[in-house]
PDB file of C-alpha atoms in Angstrom:
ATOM      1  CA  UNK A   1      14.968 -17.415  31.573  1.00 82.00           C
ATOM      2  CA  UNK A   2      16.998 -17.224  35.199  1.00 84.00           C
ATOM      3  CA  UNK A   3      13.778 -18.443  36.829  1.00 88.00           C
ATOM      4  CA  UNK A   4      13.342 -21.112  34.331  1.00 90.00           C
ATOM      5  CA  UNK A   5      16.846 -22.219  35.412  1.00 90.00           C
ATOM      6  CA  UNK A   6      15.716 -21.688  39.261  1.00 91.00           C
ATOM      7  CA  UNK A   7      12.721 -23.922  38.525  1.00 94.00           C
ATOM      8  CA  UNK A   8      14.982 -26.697  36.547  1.00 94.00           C
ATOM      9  CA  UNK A   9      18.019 -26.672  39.518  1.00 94.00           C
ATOM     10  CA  UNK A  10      15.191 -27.433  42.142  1.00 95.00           C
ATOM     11  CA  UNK A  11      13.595 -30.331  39.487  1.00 95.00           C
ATOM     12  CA  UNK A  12      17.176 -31.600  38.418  1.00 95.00           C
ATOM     13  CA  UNK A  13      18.211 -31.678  42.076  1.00 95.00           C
ATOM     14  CA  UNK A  14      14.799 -33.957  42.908  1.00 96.00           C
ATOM     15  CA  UNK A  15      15.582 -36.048  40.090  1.00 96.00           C
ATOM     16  CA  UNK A  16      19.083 -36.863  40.942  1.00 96.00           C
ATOM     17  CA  UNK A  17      18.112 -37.925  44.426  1.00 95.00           C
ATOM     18  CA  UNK A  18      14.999 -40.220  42.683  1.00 95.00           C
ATOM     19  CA  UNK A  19      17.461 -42.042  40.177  1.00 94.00           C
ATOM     20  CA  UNK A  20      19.868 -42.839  43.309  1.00 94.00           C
ATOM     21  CA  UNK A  21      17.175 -44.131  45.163  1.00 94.00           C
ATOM     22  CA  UNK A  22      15.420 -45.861  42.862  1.00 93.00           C
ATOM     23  CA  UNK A  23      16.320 -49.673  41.849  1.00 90.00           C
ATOM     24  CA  UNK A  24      14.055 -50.186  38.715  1.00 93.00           C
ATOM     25  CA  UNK A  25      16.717 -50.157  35.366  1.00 91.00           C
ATOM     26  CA  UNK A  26      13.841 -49.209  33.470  1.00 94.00           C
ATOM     27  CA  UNK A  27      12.469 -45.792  35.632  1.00 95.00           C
ATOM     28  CA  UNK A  28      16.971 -45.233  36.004  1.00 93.00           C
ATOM     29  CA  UNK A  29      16.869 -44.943  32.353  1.00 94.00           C
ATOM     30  CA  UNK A  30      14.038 -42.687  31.376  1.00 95.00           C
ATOM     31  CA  UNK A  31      15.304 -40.700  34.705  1.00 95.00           C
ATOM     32  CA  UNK A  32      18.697 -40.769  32.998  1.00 94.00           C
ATOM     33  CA  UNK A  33      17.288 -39.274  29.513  1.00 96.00           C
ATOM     34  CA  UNK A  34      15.187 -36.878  31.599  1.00 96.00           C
ATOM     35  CA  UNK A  35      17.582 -35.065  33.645  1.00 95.00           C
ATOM     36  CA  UNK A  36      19.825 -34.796  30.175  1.00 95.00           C
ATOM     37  CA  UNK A  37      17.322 -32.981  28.679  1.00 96.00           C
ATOM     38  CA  UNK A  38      17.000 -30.934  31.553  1.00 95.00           C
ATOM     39  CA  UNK A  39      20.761 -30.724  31.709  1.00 94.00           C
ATOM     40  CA  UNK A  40      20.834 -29.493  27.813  1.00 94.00           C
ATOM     41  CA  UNK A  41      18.096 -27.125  28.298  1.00 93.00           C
ATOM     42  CA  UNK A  42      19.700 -25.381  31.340  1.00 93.00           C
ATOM     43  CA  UNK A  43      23.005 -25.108  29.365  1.00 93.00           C
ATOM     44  CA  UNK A  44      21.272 -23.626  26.466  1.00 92.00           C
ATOM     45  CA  UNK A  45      19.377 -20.921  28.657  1.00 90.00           C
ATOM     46  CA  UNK A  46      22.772 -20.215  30.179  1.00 91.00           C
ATOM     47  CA  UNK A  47      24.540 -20.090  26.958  1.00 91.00           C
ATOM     48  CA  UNK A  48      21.580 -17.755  25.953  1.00 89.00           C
ATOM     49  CA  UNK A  49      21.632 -15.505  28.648  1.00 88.00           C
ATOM     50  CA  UNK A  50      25.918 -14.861  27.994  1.00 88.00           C
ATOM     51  CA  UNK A  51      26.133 -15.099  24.131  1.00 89.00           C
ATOM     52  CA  UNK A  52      22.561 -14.050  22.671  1.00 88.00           C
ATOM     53  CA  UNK A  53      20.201 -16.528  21.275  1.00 85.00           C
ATOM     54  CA  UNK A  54      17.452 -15.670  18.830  1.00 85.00           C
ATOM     55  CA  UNK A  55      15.442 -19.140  19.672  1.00 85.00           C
ATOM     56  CA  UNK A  56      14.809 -17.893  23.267  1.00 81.00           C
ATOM     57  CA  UNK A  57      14.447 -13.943  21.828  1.00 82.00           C
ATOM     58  CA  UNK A  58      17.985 -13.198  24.281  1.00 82.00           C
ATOM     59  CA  UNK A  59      20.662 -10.289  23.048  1.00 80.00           C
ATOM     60  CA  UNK A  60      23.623 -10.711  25.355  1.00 76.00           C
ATOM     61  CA  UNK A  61      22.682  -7.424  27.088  1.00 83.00           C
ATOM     62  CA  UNK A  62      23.534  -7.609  30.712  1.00 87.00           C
ATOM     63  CA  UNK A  63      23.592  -4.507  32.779  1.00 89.00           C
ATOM     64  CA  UNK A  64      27.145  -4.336  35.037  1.00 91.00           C
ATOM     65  CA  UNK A  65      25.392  -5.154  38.160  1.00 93.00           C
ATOM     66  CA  UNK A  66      24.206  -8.637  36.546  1.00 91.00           C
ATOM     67  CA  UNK A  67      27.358  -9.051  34.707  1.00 89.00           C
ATOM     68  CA  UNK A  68      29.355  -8.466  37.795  1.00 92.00           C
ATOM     69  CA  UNK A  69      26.554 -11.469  39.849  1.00 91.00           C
ATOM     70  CA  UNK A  70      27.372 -14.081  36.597  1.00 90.00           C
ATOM     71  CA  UNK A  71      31.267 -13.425  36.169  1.00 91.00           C
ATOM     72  CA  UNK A  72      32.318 -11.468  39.971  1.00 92.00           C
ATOM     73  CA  UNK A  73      32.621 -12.551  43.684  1.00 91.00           C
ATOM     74  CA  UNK A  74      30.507 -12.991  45.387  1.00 92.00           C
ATOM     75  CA  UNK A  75      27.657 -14.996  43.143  1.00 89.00           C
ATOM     76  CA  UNK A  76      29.846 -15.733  40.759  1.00 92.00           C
ATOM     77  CA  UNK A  77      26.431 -17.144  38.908  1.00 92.00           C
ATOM     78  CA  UNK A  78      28.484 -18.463  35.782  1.00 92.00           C
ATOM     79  CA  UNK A  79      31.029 -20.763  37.568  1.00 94.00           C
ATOM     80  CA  UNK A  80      28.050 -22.173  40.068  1.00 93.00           C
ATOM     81  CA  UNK A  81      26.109 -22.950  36.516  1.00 93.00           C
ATOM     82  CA  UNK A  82      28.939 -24.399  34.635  1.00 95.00           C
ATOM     83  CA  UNK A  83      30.371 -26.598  37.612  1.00 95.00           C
ATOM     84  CA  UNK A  84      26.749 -28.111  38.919  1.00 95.00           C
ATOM     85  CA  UNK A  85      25.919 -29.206  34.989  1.00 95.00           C
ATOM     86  CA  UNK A  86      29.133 -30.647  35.297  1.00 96.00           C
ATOM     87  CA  UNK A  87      28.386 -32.487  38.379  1.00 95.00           C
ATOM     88  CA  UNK A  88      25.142 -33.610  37.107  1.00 95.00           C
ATOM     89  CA  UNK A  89      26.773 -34.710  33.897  1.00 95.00           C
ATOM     90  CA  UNK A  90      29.186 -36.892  35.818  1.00 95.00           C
ATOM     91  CA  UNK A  91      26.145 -38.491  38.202  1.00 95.00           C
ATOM     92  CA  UNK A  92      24.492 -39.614  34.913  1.00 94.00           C
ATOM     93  CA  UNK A  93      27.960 -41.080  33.628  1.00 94.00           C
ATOM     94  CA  UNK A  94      28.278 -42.887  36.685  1.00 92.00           C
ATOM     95  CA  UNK A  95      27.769 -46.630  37.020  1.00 92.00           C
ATOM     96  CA  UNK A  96      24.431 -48.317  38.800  1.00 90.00           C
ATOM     97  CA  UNK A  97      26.528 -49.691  41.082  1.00 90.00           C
ATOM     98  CA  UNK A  98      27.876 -46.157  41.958  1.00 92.00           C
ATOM     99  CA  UNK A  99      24.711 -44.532  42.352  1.00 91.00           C
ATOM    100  CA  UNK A 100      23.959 -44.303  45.920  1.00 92.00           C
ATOM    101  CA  UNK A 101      23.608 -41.490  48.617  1.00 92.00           C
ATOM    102  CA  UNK A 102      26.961 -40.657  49.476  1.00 93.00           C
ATOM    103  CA  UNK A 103      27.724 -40.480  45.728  1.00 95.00           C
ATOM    104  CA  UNK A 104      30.023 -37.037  46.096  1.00 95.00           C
ATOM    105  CA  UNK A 105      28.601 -35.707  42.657  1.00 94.00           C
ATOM    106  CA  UNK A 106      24.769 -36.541  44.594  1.00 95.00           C
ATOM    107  CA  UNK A 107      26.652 -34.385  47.251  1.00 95.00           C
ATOM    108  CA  UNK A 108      27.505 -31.617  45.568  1.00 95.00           C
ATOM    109  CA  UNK A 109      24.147 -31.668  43.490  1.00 95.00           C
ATOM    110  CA  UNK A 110      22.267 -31.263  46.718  1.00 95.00           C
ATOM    111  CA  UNK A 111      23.734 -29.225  48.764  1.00 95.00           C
ATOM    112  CA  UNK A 112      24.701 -26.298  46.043  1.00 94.00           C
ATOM    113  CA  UNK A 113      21.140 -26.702  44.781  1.00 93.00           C
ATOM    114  CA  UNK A 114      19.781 -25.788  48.299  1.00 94.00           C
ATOM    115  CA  UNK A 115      22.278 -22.761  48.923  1.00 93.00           C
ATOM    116  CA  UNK A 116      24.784 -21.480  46.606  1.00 92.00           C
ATOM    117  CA  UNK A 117      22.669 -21.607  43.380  1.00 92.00           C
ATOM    118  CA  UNK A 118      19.302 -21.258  44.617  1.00 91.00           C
ATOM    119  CA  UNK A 119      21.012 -17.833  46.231  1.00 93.00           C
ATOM    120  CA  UNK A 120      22.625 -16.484  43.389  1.00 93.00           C
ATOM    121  CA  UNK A 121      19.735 -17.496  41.057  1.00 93.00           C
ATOM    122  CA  UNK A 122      17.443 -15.850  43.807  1.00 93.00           C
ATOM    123  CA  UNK A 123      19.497 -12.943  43.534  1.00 93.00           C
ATOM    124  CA  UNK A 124      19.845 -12.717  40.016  1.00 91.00           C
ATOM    125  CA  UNK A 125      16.308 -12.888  39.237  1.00 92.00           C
ATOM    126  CA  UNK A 126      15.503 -10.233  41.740  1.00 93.00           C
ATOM    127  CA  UNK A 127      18.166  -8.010  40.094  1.00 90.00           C
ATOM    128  CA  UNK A 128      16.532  -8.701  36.777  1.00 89.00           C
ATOM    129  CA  UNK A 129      13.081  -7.752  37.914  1.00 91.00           C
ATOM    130  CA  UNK A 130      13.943  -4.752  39.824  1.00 92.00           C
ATOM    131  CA  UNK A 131      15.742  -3.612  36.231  1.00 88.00           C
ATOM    132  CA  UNK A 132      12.666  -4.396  34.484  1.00 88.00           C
ATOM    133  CA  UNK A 133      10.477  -2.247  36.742  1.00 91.00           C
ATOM    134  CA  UNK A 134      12.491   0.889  36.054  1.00 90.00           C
ATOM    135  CA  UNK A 135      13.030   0.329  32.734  1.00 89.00           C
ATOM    136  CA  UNK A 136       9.206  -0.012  32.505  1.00 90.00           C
ATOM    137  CA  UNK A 137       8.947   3.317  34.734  1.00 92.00           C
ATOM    138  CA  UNK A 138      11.124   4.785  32.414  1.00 90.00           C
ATOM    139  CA  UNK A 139       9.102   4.009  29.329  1.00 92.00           C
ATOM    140  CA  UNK A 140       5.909   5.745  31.094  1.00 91.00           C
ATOM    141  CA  UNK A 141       7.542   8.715  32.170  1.00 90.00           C
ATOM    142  CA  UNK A 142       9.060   8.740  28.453  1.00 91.00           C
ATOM    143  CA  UNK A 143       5.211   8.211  27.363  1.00 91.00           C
ATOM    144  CA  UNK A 144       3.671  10.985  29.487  1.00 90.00           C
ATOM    145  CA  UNK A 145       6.333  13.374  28.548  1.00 91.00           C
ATOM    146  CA  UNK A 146       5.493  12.287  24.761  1.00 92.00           C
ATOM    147  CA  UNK A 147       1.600  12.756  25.375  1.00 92.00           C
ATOM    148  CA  UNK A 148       2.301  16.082  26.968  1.00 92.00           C
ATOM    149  CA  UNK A 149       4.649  17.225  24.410  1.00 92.00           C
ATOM    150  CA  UNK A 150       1.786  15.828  21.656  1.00 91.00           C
ATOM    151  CA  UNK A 151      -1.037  17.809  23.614  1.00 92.00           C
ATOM    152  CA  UNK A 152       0.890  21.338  23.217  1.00 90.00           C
ATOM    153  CA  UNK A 153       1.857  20.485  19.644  1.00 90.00           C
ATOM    154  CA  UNK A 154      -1.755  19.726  18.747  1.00 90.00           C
ATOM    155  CA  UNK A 155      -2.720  22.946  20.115  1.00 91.00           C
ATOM    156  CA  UNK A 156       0.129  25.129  18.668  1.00 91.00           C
ATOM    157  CA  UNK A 157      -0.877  22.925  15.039  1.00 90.00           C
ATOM    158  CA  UNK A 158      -4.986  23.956  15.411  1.00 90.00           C
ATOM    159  CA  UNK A 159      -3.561  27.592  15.951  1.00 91.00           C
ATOM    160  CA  UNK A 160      -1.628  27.039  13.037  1.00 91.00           C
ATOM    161  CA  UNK A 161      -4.132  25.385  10.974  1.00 89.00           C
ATOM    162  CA  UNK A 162      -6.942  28.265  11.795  1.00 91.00           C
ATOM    163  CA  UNK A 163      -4.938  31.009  10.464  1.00 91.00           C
ATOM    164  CA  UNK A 164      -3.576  28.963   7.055  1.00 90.00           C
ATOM    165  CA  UNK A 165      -7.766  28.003   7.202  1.00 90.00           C
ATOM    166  CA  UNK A 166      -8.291  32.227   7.274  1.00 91.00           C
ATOM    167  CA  UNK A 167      -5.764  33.115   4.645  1.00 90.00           C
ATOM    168  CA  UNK A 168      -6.264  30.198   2.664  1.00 90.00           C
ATOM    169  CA  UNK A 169     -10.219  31.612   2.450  1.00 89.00           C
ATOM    170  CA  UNK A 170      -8.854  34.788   1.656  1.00 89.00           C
ATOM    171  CA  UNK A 171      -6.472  33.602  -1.281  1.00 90.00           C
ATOM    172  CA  UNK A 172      -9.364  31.458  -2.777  1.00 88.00           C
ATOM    173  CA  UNK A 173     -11.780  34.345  -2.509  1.00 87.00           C
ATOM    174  CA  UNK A 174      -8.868  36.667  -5.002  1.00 85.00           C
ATOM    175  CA  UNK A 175      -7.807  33.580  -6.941  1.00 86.00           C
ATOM    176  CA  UNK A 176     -11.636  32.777  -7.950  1.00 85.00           C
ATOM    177  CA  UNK A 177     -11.826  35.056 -10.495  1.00 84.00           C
ATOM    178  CA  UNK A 178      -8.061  34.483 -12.517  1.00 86.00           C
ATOM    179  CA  UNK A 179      -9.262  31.114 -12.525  1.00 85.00           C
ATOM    180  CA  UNK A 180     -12.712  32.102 -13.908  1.00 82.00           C
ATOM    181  CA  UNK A 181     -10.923  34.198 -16.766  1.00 77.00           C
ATOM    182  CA  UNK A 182      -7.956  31.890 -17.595  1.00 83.00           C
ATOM    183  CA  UNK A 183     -10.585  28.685 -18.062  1.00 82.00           C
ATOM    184  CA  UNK A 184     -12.636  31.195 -20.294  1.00 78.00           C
ATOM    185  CA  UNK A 185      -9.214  32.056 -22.163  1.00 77.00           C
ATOM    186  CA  UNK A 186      -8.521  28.431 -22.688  1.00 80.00           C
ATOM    187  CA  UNK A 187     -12.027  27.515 -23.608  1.00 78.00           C
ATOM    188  CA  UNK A 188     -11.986  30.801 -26.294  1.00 75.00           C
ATOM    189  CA  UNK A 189      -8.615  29.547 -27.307  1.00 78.00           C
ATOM    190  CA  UNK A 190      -9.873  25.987 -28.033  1.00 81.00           C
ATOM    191  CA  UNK A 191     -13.429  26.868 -29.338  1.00 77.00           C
ATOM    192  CA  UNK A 192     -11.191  29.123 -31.674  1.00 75.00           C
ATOM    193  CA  UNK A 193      -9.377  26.484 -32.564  1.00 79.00           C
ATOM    194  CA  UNK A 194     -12.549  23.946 -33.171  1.00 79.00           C
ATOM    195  CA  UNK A 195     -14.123  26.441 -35.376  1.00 77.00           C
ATOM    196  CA  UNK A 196     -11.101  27.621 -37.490  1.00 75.00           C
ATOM    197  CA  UNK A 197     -10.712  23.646 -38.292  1.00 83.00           C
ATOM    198  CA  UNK A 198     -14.487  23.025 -38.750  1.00 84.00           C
ATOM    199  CA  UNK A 199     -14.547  26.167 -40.974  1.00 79.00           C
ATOM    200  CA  UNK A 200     -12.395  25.430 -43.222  1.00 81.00           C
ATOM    201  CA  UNK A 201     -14.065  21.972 -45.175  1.00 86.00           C
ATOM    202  CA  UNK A 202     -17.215  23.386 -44.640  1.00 81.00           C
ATOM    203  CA  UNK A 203     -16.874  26.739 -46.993  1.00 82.00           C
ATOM    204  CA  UNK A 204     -15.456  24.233 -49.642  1.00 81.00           C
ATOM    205  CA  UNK A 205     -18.785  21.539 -49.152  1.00 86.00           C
ATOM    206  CA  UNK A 206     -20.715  24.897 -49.372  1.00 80.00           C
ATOM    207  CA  UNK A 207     -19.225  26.304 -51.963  1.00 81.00           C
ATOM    208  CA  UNK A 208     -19.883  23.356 -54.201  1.00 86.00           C
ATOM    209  CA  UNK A 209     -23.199  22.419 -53.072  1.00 82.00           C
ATOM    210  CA  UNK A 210     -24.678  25.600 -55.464  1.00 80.00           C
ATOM    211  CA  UNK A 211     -22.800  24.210 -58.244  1.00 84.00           C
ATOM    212  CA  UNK A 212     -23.468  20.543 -57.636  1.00 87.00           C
ATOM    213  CA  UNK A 213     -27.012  21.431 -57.837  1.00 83.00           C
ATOM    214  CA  UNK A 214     -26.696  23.653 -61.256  1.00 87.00           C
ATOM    215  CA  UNK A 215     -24.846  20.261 -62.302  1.00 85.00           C
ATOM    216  CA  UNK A 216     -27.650  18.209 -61.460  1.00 85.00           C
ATOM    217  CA  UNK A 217     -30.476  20.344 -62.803  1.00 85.00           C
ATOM    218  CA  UNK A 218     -28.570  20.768 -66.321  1.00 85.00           C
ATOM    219  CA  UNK A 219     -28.705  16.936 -66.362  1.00 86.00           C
ATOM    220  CA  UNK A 220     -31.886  16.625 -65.314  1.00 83.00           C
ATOM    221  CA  UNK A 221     -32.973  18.963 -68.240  1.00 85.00           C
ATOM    222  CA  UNK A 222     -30.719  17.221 -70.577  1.00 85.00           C
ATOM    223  CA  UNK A 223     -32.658  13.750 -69.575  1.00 80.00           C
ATOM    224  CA  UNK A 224     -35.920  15.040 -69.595  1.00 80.00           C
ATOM    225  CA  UNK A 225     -35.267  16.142 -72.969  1.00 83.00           C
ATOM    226  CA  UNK A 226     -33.670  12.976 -73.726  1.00 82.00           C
ATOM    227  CA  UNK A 227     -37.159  11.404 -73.015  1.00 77.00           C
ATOM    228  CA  UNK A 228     -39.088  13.460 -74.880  1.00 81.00           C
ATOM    229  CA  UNK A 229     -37.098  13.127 -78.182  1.00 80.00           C
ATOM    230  CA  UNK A 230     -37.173   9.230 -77.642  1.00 79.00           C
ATOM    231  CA  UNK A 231     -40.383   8.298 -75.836  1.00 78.00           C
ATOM    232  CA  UNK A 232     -39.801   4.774 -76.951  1.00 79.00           C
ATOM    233  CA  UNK A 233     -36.101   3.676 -75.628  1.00 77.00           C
ATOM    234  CA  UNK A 234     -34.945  -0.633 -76.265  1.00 79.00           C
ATOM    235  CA  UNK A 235     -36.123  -2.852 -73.811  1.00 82.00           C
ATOM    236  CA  UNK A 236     -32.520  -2.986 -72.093  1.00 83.00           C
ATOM    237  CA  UNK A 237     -32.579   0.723 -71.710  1.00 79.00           C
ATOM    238  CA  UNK A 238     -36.017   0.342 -70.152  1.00 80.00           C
ATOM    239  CA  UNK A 239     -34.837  -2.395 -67.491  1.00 81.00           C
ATOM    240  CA  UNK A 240     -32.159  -0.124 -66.362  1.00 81.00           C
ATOM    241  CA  UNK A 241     -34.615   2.809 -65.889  1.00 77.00           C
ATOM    242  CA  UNK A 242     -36.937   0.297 -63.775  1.00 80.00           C
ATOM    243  CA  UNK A 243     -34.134  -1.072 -61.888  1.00 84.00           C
ATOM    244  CA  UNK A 244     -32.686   2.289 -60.977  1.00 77.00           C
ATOM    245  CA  UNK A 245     -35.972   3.914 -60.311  1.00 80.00           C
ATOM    246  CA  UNK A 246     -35.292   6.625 -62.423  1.00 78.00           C
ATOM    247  CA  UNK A 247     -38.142   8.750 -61.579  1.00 82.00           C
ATOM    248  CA  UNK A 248     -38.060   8.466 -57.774  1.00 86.00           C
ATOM    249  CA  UNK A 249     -34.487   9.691 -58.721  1.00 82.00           C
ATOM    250  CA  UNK A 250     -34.942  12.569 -60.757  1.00 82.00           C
ATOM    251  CA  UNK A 251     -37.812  13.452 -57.487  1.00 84.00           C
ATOM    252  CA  UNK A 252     -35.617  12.486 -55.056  1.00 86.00           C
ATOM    253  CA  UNK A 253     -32.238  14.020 -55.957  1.00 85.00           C
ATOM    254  CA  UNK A 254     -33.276  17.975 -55.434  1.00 87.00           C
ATOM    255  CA  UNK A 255     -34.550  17.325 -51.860  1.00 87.00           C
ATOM    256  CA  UNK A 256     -31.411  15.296 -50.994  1.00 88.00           C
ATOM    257  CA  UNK A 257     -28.908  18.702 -52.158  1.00 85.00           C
ATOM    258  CA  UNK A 258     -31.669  21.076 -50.804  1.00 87.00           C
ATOM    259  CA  UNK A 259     -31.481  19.138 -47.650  1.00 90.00           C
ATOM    260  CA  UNK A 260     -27.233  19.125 -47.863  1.00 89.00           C
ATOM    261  CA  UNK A 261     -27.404  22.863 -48.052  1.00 85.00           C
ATOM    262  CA  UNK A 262     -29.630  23.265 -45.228  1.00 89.00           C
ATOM    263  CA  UNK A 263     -27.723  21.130 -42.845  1.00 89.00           C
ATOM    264  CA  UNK A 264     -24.421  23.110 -44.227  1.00 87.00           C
ATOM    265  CA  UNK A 265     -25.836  26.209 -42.985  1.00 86.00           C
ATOM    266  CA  UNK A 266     -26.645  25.281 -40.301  1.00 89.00           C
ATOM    267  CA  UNK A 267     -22.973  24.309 -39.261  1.00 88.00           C
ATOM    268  CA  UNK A 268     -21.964  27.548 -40.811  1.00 84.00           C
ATOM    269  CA  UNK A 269     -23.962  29.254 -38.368  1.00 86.00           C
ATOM    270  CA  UNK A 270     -22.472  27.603 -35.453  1.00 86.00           C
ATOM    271  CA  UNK A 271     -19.064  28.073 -36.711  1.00 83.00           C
ATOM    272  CA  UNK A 272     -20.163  31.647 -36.998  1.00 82.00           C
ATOM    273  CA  UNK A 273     -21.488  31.709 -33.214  1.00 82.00           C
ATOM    274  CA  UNK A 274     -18.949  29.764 -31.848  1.00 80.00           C
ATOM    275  CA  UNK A 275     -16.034  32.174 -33.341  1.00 77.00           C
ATOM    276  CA  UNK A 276     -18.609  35.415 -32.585  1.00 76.00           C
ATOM    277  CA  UNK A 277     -18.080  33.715 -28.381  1.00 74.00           C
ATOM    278  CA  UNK A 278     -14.086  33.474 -29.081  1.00 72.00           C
ATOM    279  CA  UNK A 279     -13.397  36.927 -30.383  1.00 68.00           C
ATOM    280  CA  UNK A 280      -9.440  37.956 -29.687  1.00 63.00           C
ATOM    281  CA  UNK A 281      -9.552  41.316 -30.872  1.00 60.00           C
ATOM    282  CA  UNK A 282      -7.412  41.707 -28.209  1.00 59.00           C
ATOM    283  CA  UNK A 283      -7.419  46.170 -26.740  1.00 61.00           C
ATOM    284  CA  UNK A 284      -9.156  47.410 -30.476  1.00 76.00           C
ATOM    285  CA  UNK A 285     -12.647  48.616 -30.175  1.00 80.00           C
ATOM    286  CA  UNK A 286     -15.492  47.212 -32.360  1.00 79.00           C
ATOM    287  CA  UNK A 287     -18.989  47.560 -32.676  1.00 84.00           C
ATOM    288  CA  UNK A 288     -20.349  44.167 -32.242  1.00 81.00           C
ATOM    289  CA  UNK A 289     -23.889  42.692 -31.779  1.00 84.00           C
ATOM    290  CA  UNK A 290     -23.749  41.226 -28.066  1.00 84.00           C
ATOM    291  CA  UNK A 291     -27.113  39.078 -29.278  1.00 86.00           C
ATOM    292  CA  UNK A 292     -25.077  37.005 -31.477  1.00 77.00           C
TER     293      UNK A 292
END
């Protein structure tokens, strides 16, 4: 920002000299609305530089030695700002017919420009740069002592990390086999469980297949006598017989319990197996076949 306001002192300087020496209204007016954008811009960097402004990324931060150049003896940066806008604000309220070489605001404009302010800005700029440098220096030493500091930690971490490694190995290798035993206590525990529910409606479905099928056989009998004592049933009777095929029935209906009881057994046999593999006798000894 301070050599932006170098660079626009020098340009404002040149421009004040062209609009005296021009005669052309038209190039005295756009040189008029140039230099007060210039002017505006320069007074905004300034204000910038002093108060913070978060358009231009500035925080007010000034280290003493550039306070002292903007607000001290001998630079006094701040005055030689605030009086040559000044100036150049009164050139471009002045009159055409006032706008000529020995103009004392042309004066002033031209010979601060060329010593006074171009110093100080010179100077200021210099001051900022050196600051910058060692502030940058300051950030790499920071950085090496950071990467050096990061370089032992590292090292002291793989120690670290090796020996957790080793007795993290060692702790896996003792817990393997109290995990082994409590999964196999949960498993018994559940299978237990399973079986104990399973068991239960499956006594009672086996327990009344044998009598379903004494049921079924007694009316079977009862039917087939039935048919023998009247070979010759109505014709509505006989319909019903057809419709419900009464023979495939009285085939069919043996094989479907004989099949019910087989399939029952077979779940009885795994409830059987599956509580045999959950045992929870607990300490008591018992002779047991280790087959089943």
């Amino acid at each position: 920002i301070s050599g932006r306001q170098r660079m626009l002192s020098q340009r404002t300087a040149l421009l004040c000299l062209k609009l005296v020496c021009t005669q052309n209204k038209d190039e005295r007016q756009t040189l008029r609305c140039e230099l007060q954008e210039i002017i505006n811009l320069m007074q905004k960097s300034h204000n910038g530089l002093i108060n913070g402004d978060s358009s231009l990324n500035l925080s007010a931060e000034m280290s003493p030695t550039v306070k002292a150049m903007y607000f001290e003896s001998p630079l006094h940066l701040d005055r030689l700002l605030c009086n040559y806008i000044a100036e150049v604000q009164a050139l471009l309220q002045s009159k055409d017919s006032e706008l000529t070489q020995d103009n004392p605001h042309l004066v002033y404009i031209l010979q601060v420009s060329a010593s006074d302010l171009l110093k100080a800005l010179d100077a200021v700029v210099t001051q900022y740069q050196q600051e910058s440098d060692l502030e940058l220096m300051a950030i790499d030493l920071h950085l090496l002592e950071l990467y050096q500091q990061s370089i032992a930690a590292e090292k002291a971490a793989q120690e670290k990390a090796e020996a957790h490694q080793k007795a993290l190995k060692e702790l896996q290798k003792t817990q393997v086999q109290l995990i082994h035993a409590e999964k196999m206590s949960s498993l018994g525990q559940l299978v237990a469980g399973v079986a104990h529910e399973i068991n239960n409606p499956m006594n009672f479905i086996s327990g009344n297949l044998h009598y379903a099928r004494n049921y079924v056989n007694d009316l079977l009998n009862v039917l087939q006598l039935y048919q023998q004592e009247y070979p010759h049933p109505s014709s509505e009777f006989q319909k019903q017989i057809q419709a419900r095929e009464l023979d495939f029935l009285i085939e069919d209906l043996p094989k479907v319990l004989s099949s019910m009881k087989v399939g029952t057994d077979c779940i009885c046999n795994i409830v059987r197996s599956l509580r045999n593999f959950s045992r929870t006798d607990g300490a008591k000894i018992n002779r047991v076949d280790i087959h089943e």
